[in-house]
């Protein structure tokens, strides 16, 4: 058997398989491609494999075996013909190690269960002049990337492109840097935010349809200098970006219970849903009542403790997506 230890923030996981290539594929762990875990997390660190890790994922790659996944107490067993599944899958994001697949969600679960660290499906950027962290939660397609690119035109730095981590501590709270790669449409750079492309000095690939072509954009050159932010003042934005809108419609998010619910929903979204891997393997939600209650309490504590300078929803176009929010 092949063994490997990996760490994301404080979560330490063991990967074990009879197929060593499967648990070490650069495509998922180190490459700058759309399905890479680096579009989810700031870093996937290599650590020694040991028996005292937070959890272990055992993958048995068996020819012609029907795929199945068994969830135990801090141990997962996946059995199937993963060599064949990897060769035939249509969307490589939805695989065991793809950026929308199983390990991605299990890391969120392990961070919560073992380290009380919560993960928002949210981009984040820092206004270096004011010290304000802009937290931008939203589902896929909401327009989080547009706000990040718009922030670059104002001189903001990138704290996370996709997943932003929070730990609520006695008397305060702490945010941890997330991913620095973002899967963006070429058209967002050529048409909506050419200033951001210029700041990044990015060379775009030729594309017959710039709106149908995505690239894994490296935002590390404009990242926030610190990996941890201690109790920063917050601006929270829930976007809905639609092309063609000439003026934004901005509304306040209140009362505090509504804001806490929206934050709770964002921190629950990815590990609280069932996902289909390889177009044939359903994996149930990883959330539990024992995790959900402390998560809600953490969101309520954040709303109470944080200096929230604004919390707003915006219905806007790409070019005016930051208007009316500061």
Coordinates of N, CA and C in Angstrom, one line a residue, residues 12-248:
X12 N -4.9 17.5 9.3 CA -3.9 16.6 8.9 C -4.6 15.3 8.5
X13 N -4.4 14.9 7.2 CA -5.1 13.7 6.7 C -4.1 12.7 6.1
X14 N -4.4 11.5 6.2 CA -3.7 10.4 5.6 C -4.4 9.9 4.4
X15 N -3.7 9.7 3.3 CA -4.2 9.1 2.1 C -3.5 7.8 1.8
X16 N -4.2 6.7 1.7 CA -3.7 5.4 1.6 C -4.3 4.7 0.4
X17 N -3.5 4.1 -0.5 CA -4.1 3.4 -1.7 C -3.2 2.4 -2.2
X18 N -3.7 1.4 -2.9 CA -2.9 0.4 -3.6 C -2.5 1.0 -5.0
X19 N -3.0 2.2 -5.3 CA -2.6 2.9 -6.5 C -1.9 4.2 -6.1
X20 N -0.6 4.2 -6.1 CA 0.2 5.3 -5.6 C 0.0 6.6 -6.5
X21 N -0.2 6.4 -7.8 CA -0.3 7.5 -8.7 C -1.6 8.3 -8.4
X22 N -2.6 7.5 -8.0 CA -3.9 8.2 -7.7 C -3.8 9.2 -6.6
X23 N -3.1 8.9 -5.5 CA -3.0 9.8 -4.4 C -1.9 10.9 -4.5
X24 N -1.2 10.8 -5.6 CA -0.1 11.8 -5.8 C -0.2 12.5 -7.2
X25 N -1.4 12.5 -7.8 CA -1.5 13.1 -9.1 C -1.2 14.6 -9.1
X26 N -0.2 15.1 -9.8 CA 0.0 16.6 -9.8 C -1.2 17.4 -10.3
X27 N -2.0 16.7 -11.1 CA -3.2 17.4 -11.7 C -4.1 17.9 -10.6
X28 N -4.2 17.2 -9.5 CA -5.1 17.6 -8.4 C -4.4 18.4 -7.3
X29 N -3.1 18.2 -7.1 CA -2.4 18.7 -5.9 C -1.5 19.9 -6.2
X30 N -0.9 20.0 -7.3 CA 0.1 21.0 -7.5 C -0.1 21.8 -8.8
X31 N -0.8 21.3 -9.8 CA -0.9 21.9 -11.1 C -1.8 23.2 -11.1
X32 N -1.5 24.1 -12.1 CA -2.3 25.3 -12.3 C -3.4 24.9 -13.3
X33 N -4.4 24.1 -12.9 CA -5.5 23.8 -13.8 C -6.8 23.9 -13.1
X34 N -7.9 23.9 -13.8 CA -9.2 24.2 -13.2 C -9.6 23.2 -12.1
X35 N -9.2 21.9 -12.2 CA -9.6 20.9 -11.2 C -8.6 20.8 -10.0
X36 N -7.6 21.6 -10.0 CA -6.6 21.5 -8.9 C -7.2 22.0 -7.6
X37 N -6.8 21.3 -6.5 CA -7.2 21.7 -5.1 C -6.7 23.1 -4.8
X38 N -5.7 23.6 -5.5 CA -5.1 24.9 -5.3 C -6.1 26.0 -5.7
X39 N -7.2 25.7 -6.4 CA -8.2 26.7 -6.6 C -9.2 26.7 -5.4
X40 N -9.0 25.8 -4.4 CA -9.8 25.8 -3.2 C -9.0 26.3 -2.0
X41 N -7.8 25.9 -1.9 CA -7.0 26.1 -0.7 C -5.7 26.8 -1.0
X42 N -5.2 27.5 0.0 CA -3.9 28.2 -0.2 C -2.7 27.3 -0.4
X43 N -2.7 26.2 0.3 CA -1.6 25.3 0.2 C -2.0 23.9 0.6
X44 N -1.5 22.9 -0.1 CA -1.6 21.5 0.3 C -0.2 21.0 0.7
X45 N 0.0 21.0 2.0 CA 1.4 20.7 2.5 C 1.6 19.2 2.6
X46 N 2.8 18.8 2.3 CA 3.2 17.4 2.5 C 3.7 17.2 3.9
X47 N 3.2 16.2 4.6 CA 3.6 15.9 6.0 C 3.9 14.4 6.1
X48 N 4.6 13.9 7.1 CA 4.8 12.5 7.2 C 3.5 11.8 7.5
X49 N 3.3 10.6 6.9 CA 2.2 9.8 7.3 C 2.3 9.2 8.7
X50 N 1.3 9.3 9.5 CA 1.3 8.7 10.8 C 0.0 8.2 11.2
X51 N -0.1 7.5 12.3 CA -1.4 6.9 12.7 C -2.2 7.9 13.5
X52 N -1.6 9.0 14.0 CA -2.4 9.9 14.8 C -2.9 11.1 14.0
X53 N -3.0 11.0 12.7 CA -3.6 12.1 11.9 C -5.0 12.3 12.2
X54 N -5.6 13.4 11.8 CA -7.0 13.7 12.1 C -8.0 12.6 11.5
X55 N -7.6 12.2 10.3 CA -8.5 11.2 9.6 C -7.7 10.5 8.5
X56 N -8.2 9.4 8.0 CA -7.6 8.7 7.0 C -8.6 8.3 5.9
X57 N -8.1 8.4 4.6 CA -8.9 8.0 3.5 C -8.2 6.9 2.8
X58 N -8.8 5.7 2.8 CA -8.3 4.5 2.2 C -9.0 4.3 0.8
X59 N -8.2 4.2 -0.3 CA -8.8 4.0 -1.6 C -8.3 2.7 -2.2
X60 N -9.2 1.8 -2.5 CA -8.9 0.6 -3.1 C -9.3 0.6 -4.5
X61 N -8.3 0.6 -5.4 CA -8.5 0.6 -6.8 C -8.6 -0.8 -7.4
X62 N -9.8 -1.3 -7.6 CA -10.0 -2.7 -8.0 C -10.7 -2.7 -9.3
X63 N -10.1 -3.5 -10.2 CA -10.6 -3.5 -11.6 C -12.0 -4.1 -11.6
X64 N -12.9 -3.4 -12.4 CA -14.3 -3.7 -12.6 C -15.1 -3.7 -11.3
X65 N -14.6 -3.2 -10.2 CA -15.4 -3.1 -9.0 C -16.3 -2.0 -9.0
X66 N -17.6 -2.2 -8.7 CA -18.6 -1.0 -8.7 C -18.1 0.0 -7.6
X67 N -18.2 1.3 -7.9 CA -17.7 2.3 -6.9 C -18.7 2.4 -5.7
X68 N -18.1 2.5 -4.6 CA -18.8 2.8 -3.4 C -17.9 3.5 -2.4
X69 N -18.5 4.2 -1.4 CA -17.7 4.9 -0.5 C -18.4 4.7 0.9
X70 N -17.6 4.4 1.9 CA -18.1 4.1 3.3 C -17.5 5.2 4.2
X71 N -18.3 5.9 4.9 CA -17.9 6.9 5.8 C -17.9 6.4 7.2
X72 N -16.8 6.4 7.9 CA -16.7 5.9 9.3 C -16.2 7.1 10.2
X73 N -15.9 6.7 11.4 CA -15.5 7.7 12.4 C -14.0 8.1 12.0
X74 N -13.8 9.2 11.4 CA -12.5 9.7 11.0 C -11.8 8.7 10.1
X75 N -12.5 7.8 9.4 CA -11.9 6.9 8.4 C -12.9 6.7 7.2
X76 N -12.4 6.9 6.0 CA -13.2 6.7 4.8 C -12.6 5.6 4.0
X77 N -13.4 4.7 3.5 CA -13.0 3.7 2.6 C -13.7 3.9 1.2
X78 N -12.9 4.0 0.2 CA -13.5 4.1 -1.2 C -13.0 3.0 -2.0
X79 N -14.0 2.2 -2.6 CA -13.6 1.1 -3.4 C -14.2 1.2 -4.8
X80 N -13.5 0.9 -5.8 CA -14.0 1.0 -7.2 C -12.9 0.9 -8.2
X81 N -13.2 0.9 -9.4 CA -12.2 0.8 -10.5 C -11.9 2.3 -10.9
X82 N -11.1 2.9 -10.0 CA -10.8 4.3 -10.1 C -9.9 4.6 -11.3
X83 N -9.1 3.6 -11.7 CA -8.3 3.8 -12.9 C -9.2 4.1 -14.1
X84 N -10.2 3.2 -14.2 CA -11.1 3.4 -15.4 C -12.0 4.6 -15.2
X85 N -12.4 4.9 -14.0 CA -13.2 6.1 -13.8 C -12.5 7.4 -14.1
X86 N -11.2 7.4 -13.7 CA -10.4 8.6 -13.9 C -10.2 8.8 -15.4
X87 N -10.1 7.7 -16.2 CA -9.9 7.8 -17.6 C -11.2 8.2 -18.4
X88 N -12.3 8.0 -17.8 CA -13.6 8.2 -18.5 C -14.4 9.4 -18.0
X89 N -14.1 10.0 -16.9 CA -14.9 11.0 -16.3 C -15.0 12.2 -17.2
X90 N -16.2 12.8 -17.3 CA -16.4 13.9 -18.2 C -15.9 15.3 -17.5
X91 N -16.2 15.4 -16.2 CA -15.8 16.6 -15.5 C -14.8 16.3 -14.4
X92 N -13.5 16.6 -14.6 CA -12.5 16.2 -13.7 C -12.5 16.9 -12.4
X93 N -13.4 17.9 -12.3 CA -13.6 18.6 -11.0 C -14.3 17.7 -10.0
X94 N -15.2 16.8 -10.5 CA -16.0 15.9 -9.6 C -15.4 14.5 -9.5
X95 N -14.2 14.5 -8.9 CA -13.5 13.2 -8.7 C -13.1 13.1 -7.2
X96 N -12.4 12.1 -6.8 CA -12.0 12.0 -5.4 C -11.2 13.2 -5.0
X97 N -10.3 13.6 -5.9 CA -9.4 14.7 -5.5 C -9.6 16.0 -6.3
X98 N -10.6 16.0 -7.1 CA -10.9 17.3 -7.9 C -11.3 18.4 -7.0
X99 N -11.3 19.6 -7.5 CA -11.5 20.8 -6.7 C -13.0 21.0 -6.3
X100 N -13.9 20.1 -6.8 CA -15.3 20.1 -6.4 C -15.6 18.7 -5.9
X101 N -14.6 17.9 -5.6 CA -14.9 16.5 -5.3 C -14.9 16.1 -3.9
X102 N -14.4 14.9 -3.5 CA -14.6 14.4 -2.2 C -13.6 15.0 -1.2
X103 N -12.3 15.0 -1.5 CA -11.3 15.5 -0.5 C -11.5 16.9 -0.2
X104 N -11.8 17.7 -1.2 CA -12.2 19.1 -1.0 C -13.2 19.3 0.1
X105 N -14.3 18.5 0.1 CA -15.3 18.7 1.1 C -14.9 18.1 2.4
X106 N -14.1 17.0 2.4 CA -13.7 16.3 3.6 C -12.8 17.2 4.4
X107 N -12.0 18.0 3.7 CA -11.1 18.9 4.4 C -11.9 19.9 5.2
X108 N -13.0 20.4 4.7 CA -13.9 21.4 5.4 C -14.4 20.7 6.6
X109 N -14.9 19.5 6.5 CA -15.4 18.7 7.6 C -14.3 18.5 8.7
X110 N -13.1 18.1 8.3 CA -12.1 17.9 9.3 C -11.6 19.2 10.0
X111 N -11.6 20.3 9.3 CA -11.2 21.5 9.9 C -12.3 21.9 11.0
X112 N -13.5 21.7 10.7 CA -14.6 22.0 11.7 C -14.5 21.0 12.8
X113 N -14.5 19.7 12.6 CA -14.6 18.7 13.6 C -13.4 18.8 14.6
X114 N -12.2 18.9 14.0 CA -11.0 18.7 14.9 C -10.4 20.1 15.3
X115 N -10.8 21.2 14.6 CA -10.0 22.4 14.9 C -11.0 23.6 15.0
X116 N -12.3 23.4 14.9 CA -13.2 24.5 15.1 C -12.9 25.7 14.1
X117 N -12.5 25.3 12.9 CA -12.2 26.3 11.9 C -13.3 26.1 10.8
X118 N -13.9 27.2 10.5 CA -15.1 27.2 9.6 C -14.7 27.8 8.3
X119 N -15.3 27.2 7.2 CA -14.9 27.6 5.9 C -16.0 28.1 5.1
X120 N -16.0 29.4 4.8 CA -17.0 30.1 3.9 C -16.7 29.8 2.5
X121 N -17.8 29.5 1.7 CA -17.7 29.6 0.2 C -17.7 31.1 -0.1
X122 N -16.5 31.7 -0.1 CA -16.5 33.1 -0.2 C -15.1 33.5 -0.7
X123 N -15.1 34.5 -1.5 CA -13.8 35.2 -1.8 C -13.6 36.3 -0.8
X124 N -12.4 36.8 -0.7 CA -12.0 37.8 0.3 C -10.9 38.7 -0.3
X125 N -11.0 39.9 0.0 CA -9.9 40.9 -0.4 C -9.7 41.9 0.7
X126 N -8.5 42.4 0.7 CA -8.1 43.4 1.8 C -7.9 44.8 1.2
X127 N -8.6 45.8 1.8 CA -8.3 47.1 1.5 C -7.1 47.5 2.4
X128 N -5.9 47.6 1.8 CA -4.7 47.8 2.6 C -4.8 49.2 3.3
X129 N -5.5 50.2 2.7 CA -5.5 51.5 3.2 C -6.3 51.6 4.5
X130 N -7.4 50.8 4.6 CA -8.3 50.9 5.7 C -8.1 49.7 6.7
X131 N -7.5 48.6 6.2 CA -7.4 47.4 7.0 C -8.7 46.6 6.9
X132 N -9.7 47.0 6.1 CA -10.9 46.2 6.0 C -10.8 45.0 5.2
X133 N -11.3 43.9 5.7 CA -11.5 42.7 4.9 C -12.8 42.6 4.3
X134 N -12.9 42.5 3.0 CA -14.1 42.4 2.2 C -14.4 40.9 2.1
X135 N -15.4 40.4 2.7 CA -15.8 39.0 2.7 C -17.0 38.9 1.7
X136 N -16.8 38.1 0.7 CA -17.8 38.0 -0.4 C -18.3 36.6 -0.6
X137 N -19.3 36.2 0.2 CA -19.9 34.9 0.1 C -20.9 34.8 -1.1
X138 N -21.1 33.6 -1.6 CA -22.0 33.4 -2.7 C -21.9 32.1 -3.4
X139 N -22.9 31.6 -3.9 CA -22.8 30.3 -4.7 C -22.1 30.5 -6.0
X140 N -21.8 29.4 -6.7 CA -21.2 29.4 -8.0 C -22.0 30.3 -8.9
X141 N -21.3 31.2 -9.6 CA -22.0 32.0 -10.6 C -22.6 33.3 -10.0
X142 N -22.4 33.5 -8.7 CA -22.9 34.8 -8.1 C -22.2 36.0 -8.6
X143 N -20.9 35.9 -8.9 CA -20.1 37.0 -9.3 C -19.0 37.4 -8.3
X144 N -18.6 36.4 -7.5 CA -17.5 36.7 -6.6 C -16.2 37.1 -7.3
X145 N -15.9 36.4 -8.4 CA -14.7 36.7 -9.1 C -14.7 38.2 -9.7
X146 N -15.9 38.6 -10.1 CA -16.0 40.0 -10.6 C -15.7 41.0 -9.5
X147 N -16.1 40.8 -8.3 CA -15.8 41.7 -7.2 C -14.3 41.7 -6.9
X148 N -13.7 40.5 -7.0 CA -12.2 40.4 -6.8 C -11.5 41.2 -7.9
X149 N -11.9 41.0 -9.1 CA -11.2 41.7 -10.2 C -11.4 43.2 -10.1
X150 N -12.6 43.6 -9.7 CA -12.9 45.0 -9.5 C -12.1 45.6 -8.4
X151 N -11.9 44.8 -7.3 CA -11.0 45.2 -6.2 C -9.6 45.5 -6.7
X152 N -9.1 44.6 -7.6 CA -7.8 44.9 -8.1 C -7.6 46.2 -8.7
X153 N -8.7 46.7 -9.4 CA -8.6 48.0 -10.0 C -8.5 49.1 -9.0
X154 N -8.9 48.8 -7.8 CA -8.8 49.8 -6.7 C -7.6 49.7 -5.8
X155 N -6.7 48.7 -6.2 CA -5.5 48.5 -5.4 C -5.7 47.6 -4.3
X156 N -6.8 46.9 -4.1 CA -7.0 45.9 -3.1 C -6.0 44.7 -3.3
X157 N -5.8 43.9 -2.3 CA -5.0 42.7 -2.4 C -6.0 41.5 -2.2
X158 N -5.6 40.3 -2.7 CA -6.4 39.1 -2.7 C -6.1 38.3 -1.4
X159 N -7.1 38.0 -0.6 CA -6.9 37.1 0.5 C -7.4 35.7 0.3
X160 N -8.4 35.6 -0.6 CA -8.8 34.3 -1.0 C -9.7 34.4 -2.3
X161 N -9.6 33.4 -3.1 CA -10.4 33.4 -4.3 C -11.7 32.6 -4.2
X162 N -11.8 31.7 -3.3 CA -12.9 30.7 -3.3 C -13.4 30.3 -1.9
X163 N -12.4 29.9 -1.0 CA -12.8 29.5 0.3 C -12.0 30.3 1.3
X164 N -12.7 30.9 2.3 CA -12.1 31.7 3.3 C -12.4 31.1 4.7
X165 N -11.4 31.0 5.5 CA -11.4 30.3 6.7 C -11.5 31.2 7.9
X166 N -12.3 30.8 8.9 CA -12.5 31.6 10.1 C -12.4 30.7 11.4
X167 N -11.8 31.3 12.4 CA -11.8 30.7 13.7 C -12.2 31.7 14.7
X168 N -13.3 31.5 15.5 CA -13.7 32.4 16.5 C -13.1 32.1 17.8
X169 N -12.4 33.0 18.4 CA -11.6 32.7 19.6 C -12.1 33.6 20.7
X170 N -11.7 33.4 21.9 CA -12.1 34.1 23.1 C -11.8 35.6 22.9
X171 N -12.9 36.4 22.8 CA -12.7 37.8 22.7 C -12.4 38.3 21.3
X172 N -12.3 37.5 20.3 CA -12.0 37.9 18.9 C -12.2 36.9 17.9
X173 N -11.6 37.0 16.7 CA -11.7 36.1 15.6 C -10.5 36.2 14.7
X174 N -10.3 35.2 13.9 CA -9.1 35.1 13.1 C -9.5 34.6 11.7
X175 N -9.1 35.3 10.7 CA -9.3 34.8 9.3 C -8.0 34.2 8.7
X176 N -8.1 33.1 8.0 CA -6.9 32.5 7.4 C -7.0 32.6 5.8
X177 N -5.9 32.8 5.2 CA -5.8 33.0 3.8 C -6.3 31.7 3.1
X178 N -7.0 31.9 2.0 CA -7.5 30.8 1.2 C -6.7 30.7 -0.1
X179 N -7.4 30.2 -1.1 CA -6.8 29.9 -2.5 C -6.4 31.2 -3.1
X180 N -5.4 31.1 -4.0 CA -4.9 32.2 -4.8 C -5.0 32.0 -6.3
X181 N -5.6 30.9 -6.7 CA -5.9 30.6 -8.1 C -7.4 30.8 -8.2
X182 N -7.9 31.3 -9.3 CA -9.3 31.5 -9.5 C -9.6 31.1 -11.0
X183 N -10.7 30.3 -11.1 CA -11.1 29.9 -12.4 C -12.0 31.0 -13.0
X184 N -11.5 31.8 -13.9 CA -12.2 33.0 -14.4 C -12.4 32.9 -15.9
X185 N -13.4 33.5 -16.4 CA -13.7 33.6 -17.8 C -12.7 34.6 -18.5
X186 N -12.2 34.2 -19.6 CA -11.3 35.1 -20.3 C -12.0 36.4 -20.6
X187 N -13.3 36.4 -20.9 CA -14.0 37.6 -21.2 C -14.0 38.6 -20.1
X188 N -14.0 38.1 -18.8 CA -14.0 39.0 -17.7 C -12.7 39.9 -17.7
X189 N -11.6 39.3 -18.2 CA -10.4 40.0 -18.2 C -10.2 40.9 -19.5
X190 N -10.7 40.4 -20.6 CA -10.6 41.2 -21.9 C -11.6 42.3 -22.0
X191 N -12.8 42.1 -21.5 CA -13.9 43.0 -21.7 C -14.3 43.8 -20.4
X192 N -14.4 43.1 -19.3 CA -14.8 43.8 -18.1 C -13.7 44.4 -17.3
X193 N -12.6 43.8 -17.1 CA -11.6 44.3 -16.2 C -10.2 44.2 -16.9
X194 N -10.0 44.9 -18.0 CA -8.6 44.9 -18.6 C -7.6 45.5 -17.7
X195 N -8.0 46.4 -16.8 CA -7.1 47.0 -15.8 C -6.5 46.0 -14.9
X196 N -7.4 45.0 -14.5 CA -6.9 43.9 -13.6 C -5.9 43.0 -14.3
X197 N -6.2 42.7 -15.6 CA -5.3 41.9 -16.4 C -3.9 42.6 -16.5
X198 N -4.0 44.0 -16.7 CA -2.7 44.7 -16.8 C -2.0 44.7 -15.5
X199 N -2.7 44.8 -14.4 CA -2.0 44.8 -13.1 C -1.3 43.4 -12.8
X200 N -2.0 42.3 -13.3 CA -1.4 41.0 -13.1 C -0.4 40.7 -14.2
X201 N -0.3 41.5 -15.3 CA 0.6 41.2 -16.4 C 0.4 39.8 -16.9
X202 N -0.9 39.4 -17.1 CA -1.2 38.1 -17.5 C -1.3 38.0 -19.0
X203 N -0.8 36.9 -19.6 CA -0.9 36.6 -21.0 C -2.0 35.7 -21.2
X204 N -3.0 36.1 -21.9 CA -4.2 35.3 -22.1 C -4.1 34.4 -23.3
X205 N -4.7 33.2 -23.2 CA -4.6 32.3 -24.3 C -5.6 32.7 -25.4
X206 N -5.3 32.4 -26.7 CA -6.3 32.7 -27.7 C -7.6 31.9 -27.5
X207 N -8.7 32.5 -27.7 CA -10.0 31.8 -27.4 C -11.0 32.2 -28.5
X208 N -11.6 31.3 -29.1 CA -12.7 31.6 -30.1 C -13.9 32.2 -29.4
X209 N -14.2 31.8 -28.2 CA -15.3 32.3 -27.4 C -14.8 32.7 -26.1
X210 N -14.5 33.9 -25.8 CA -13.9 34.3 -24.5 C -14.8 34.1 -23.3
X211 N -16.1 34.0 -23.6 CA -17.0 33.8 -22.5 C -17.2 32.3 -22.2
X212 N -16.9 31.5 -23.1 CA -17.0 30.0 -22.8 C -15.6 29.4 -22.4
X213 N -14.6 30.2 -22.3 CA -13.2 29.8 -22.0 C -12.8 30.3 -20.6
X214 N -12.5 29.3 -19.8 CA -12.0 29.7 -18.4 C -10.5 29.3 -18.3
X215 N -9.8 30.1 -17.5 CA -8.4 29.8 -17.1 C -8.3 29.8 -15.6
X216 N -7.3 29.1 -15.1 CA -6.9 29.1 -13.7 C -6.0 30.3 -13.5
X217 N -6.5 31.4 -13.1 CA -5.7 32.7 -13.0 C -5.0 32.7 -11.7
X218 N -3.7 33.0 -11.8 CA -2.8 33.0 -10.6 C -2.8 34.5 -10.1
X219 N -3.4 34.6 -8.9 CA -3.5 35.9 -8.2 C -2.4 36.1 -7.1
X220 N -1.5 35.1 -7.0 CA -0.4 35.3 -6.0 C 0.4 36.6 -6.1
X221 N 0.6 37.1 -7.3 CA 1.4 38.4 -7.3 C 0.7 39.5 -6.6
X222 N -0.7 39.4 -6.4 CA -1.4 40.5 -5.7 C -2.0 40.1 -4.5
X223 N -1.4 39.1 -3.8 CA -2.0 38.5 -2.6 C -1.7 39.4 -1.4
X224 N -2.5 39.3 -0.4 CA -2.3 40.0 0.9 C -1.0 39.5 1.5
X225 N -0.2 40.4 2.1 CA 1.1 40.0 2.6 C 1.0 39.1 3.8
X226 N -0.1 39.2 4.6 CA -0.3 38.3 5.8 C -1.2 37.1 5.5
X227 N -0.8 36.0 6.1 CA -1.6 34.8 5.9 C -2.8 34.7 6.9
X228 N -2.6 35.4 8.0 CA -3.6 35.4 9.1 C -4.0 36.9 9.4
X229 N -5.3 37.2 9.5 CA -5.7 38.5 9.9 C -6.5 38.4 11.2
X230 N -6.0 39.1 12.2 CA -6.6 39.1 13.5 C -7.6 40.2 13.7
X231 N -8.9 39.7 13.8 CA -10.1 40.6 14.1 C -10.1 41.8 13.2
X232 N -10.0 41.6 11.9 CA -10.1 42.8 11.0 C -11.5 43.4 10.9
X233 N -11.6 44.7 10.7 CA -13.0 45.2 10.4 C -13.5 44.6 9.1
X234 N -14.8 44.4 9.0 CA -15.4 43.7 7.9 C -16.3 44.5 7.0
X235 N -16.3 44.3 5.7 CA -17.4 44.7 4.8 C -17.8 43.4 4.2
X236 N -19.1 43.0 4.4 CA -19.6 41.8 3.9 C -20.6 42.1 2.7
X237 N -20.3 41.4 1.6 CA -21.1 41.7 0.4 C -21.6 40.3 -0.2
X238 N -22.9 40.3 -0.4 CA -23.6 39.2 -1.1 C -23.9 39.6 -2.5
X239 N -23.2 39.2 -3.5 CA -23.4 39.7 -4.9 C -24.3 38.9 -5.7
X240 N -24.9 39.5 -6.7 CA -25.6 38.9 -7.8 C -25.2 39.7 -9.0
X241 N -24.2 39.3 -9.8 CA -23.7 40.1 -10.9 C -24.4 39.6 -12.2
X242 N -25.0 40.5 -12.9 CA -25.6 40.2 -14.2 C -25.1 41.1 -15.3
X243 N -24.7 40.6 -16.4 CA -24.3 41.5 -17.5 C -25.4 42.4 -18.0
X244 N -25.1 43.6 -18.3 CA -26.1 44.5 -18.9 C -26.7 45.4 -17.9
X245 N -26.5 45.2 -16.6 CA -27.0 46.1 -15.6 C -26.2 47.4 -15.5
X246 N -26.8 48.5 -15.7 CA -26.1 49.8 -15.7 C -26.0 50.5 -14.4
X247 N -26.8 50.0 -13.4 CA -26.7 50.6 -12.1 C -27.0 49.5 -11.0
X248 N -26.3 49.6 -9.9 CA -26.5 48.5 -8.9 C -27.7 48.8 -8.0

